[in-house]
C-alpha angles and dihedrals in degrees: 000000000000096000138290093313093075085075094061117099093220101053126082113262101231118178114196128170114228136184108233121251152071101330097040083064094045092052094042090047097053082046098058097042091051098054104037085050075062084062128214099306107052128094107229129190121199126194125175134185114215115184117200123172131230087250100041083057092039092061102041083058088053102045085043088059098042093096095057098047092054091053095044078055096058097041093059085040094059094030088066098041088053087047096040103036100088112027097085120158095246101057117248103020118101136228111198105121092051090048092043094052085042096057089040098054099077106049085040088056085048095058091040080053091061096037091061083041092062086040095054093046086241113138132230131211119242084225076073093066092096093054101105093050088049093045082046092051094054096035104057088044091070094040089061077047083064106033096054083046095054093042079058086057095062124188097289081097105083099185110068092210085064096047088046092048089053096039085060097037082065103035093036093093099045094051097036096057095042089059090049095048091052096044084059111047087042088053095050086036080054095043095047125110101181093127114068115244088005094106090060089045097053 
């Protein structure tokens, strides 16, 4: 709604969507004061050209979505420290702060990796804004790996470094391959240029 004058009969009914801020006031105040210095009777027509960029868009996608994906983020956090907490490989001990710092450590890479990014004046994509679910996804795939491989190993292991080297002797494949597998379908997603005009914008 662009001020008090789209309620006159007489006036043009114009919707336009705006993003709030600064400038959608602006806009809507010197609206407003154009069409109401035309006073009651007149018949006023208002256009308007408004530029946005892919990436502008882009990144208010992106901002608008922030809030989801951090949350996405917590929920598998705290999904695999309720499922992991207890199933530790001497019975009755528990394991939920090593499975919490473990499902925290790759969002929380991702977010160092933009941070040196930003340090380096390098830029990042807004595409890259996933980036942490997606690390936490993976990430806690091959913690529930380990995990599984280091409950086989069962408590007739006394010193915690062995039961860890055979835990990964075991697991080591399956998570191996998968990074691999994801390394490199992100590198030929971030080398293609399918999409016309995608491979500037990225």
């Amino acid at each position: 709604e662009l001020g008090e004058w789209l309620s006159w009969g007489e006036s043009t009914r114009v919707m336009l969507k705006l993003r709030p801020g600064d400038a959608s006031r602006a806009l809507e105040q010197r609206i407003a004061e154009h069409v109401n210095s035309l006073g009651a009777g007149a018949d006023p027509e208002v256009s308007a050209h408004i530029a946005s960029s892919e990436e502008e868009e882009a990144a208010a996608a992106a901002t608008s979505a922030l809030v989801v994906l951090l949350a996405g983020c917590a929920v598998m956090v705290a999904y695999a420290v309720l499922c992991l907490a207890a199933q530790a490989r001497i019975p009755g001990a528990t394991q939920a702060i090593p499975v919490l710092l473990a499902a925290l450590w790759p969002p929380l890479a991702s977010l160092a990796a933009f941070g040196l990014f930003g340090l380096a004046g390098m830029k990042v994509s807004v595409l890259a804004a996933p980036l942490p679910l997606l690390a936490s996804a993976i990430g806690i795939d091959g913690l529930f790996i380990v995990a599984s491989s280091l409950m086989k190993v069962g408590d007739g292991v006394d010193d915690l470094a062995e039961a860890m080297a055979q835990a990964l002797v075991a697991a080591g494949p399956a998570v191996s391959l998968t990074a691999f597998v994801n390394i490199a379908a992100f590198s030929a997603a971030a080398g293609a240029s399918a999409v016309a005009g995608l491979d500037g914008f990225v």
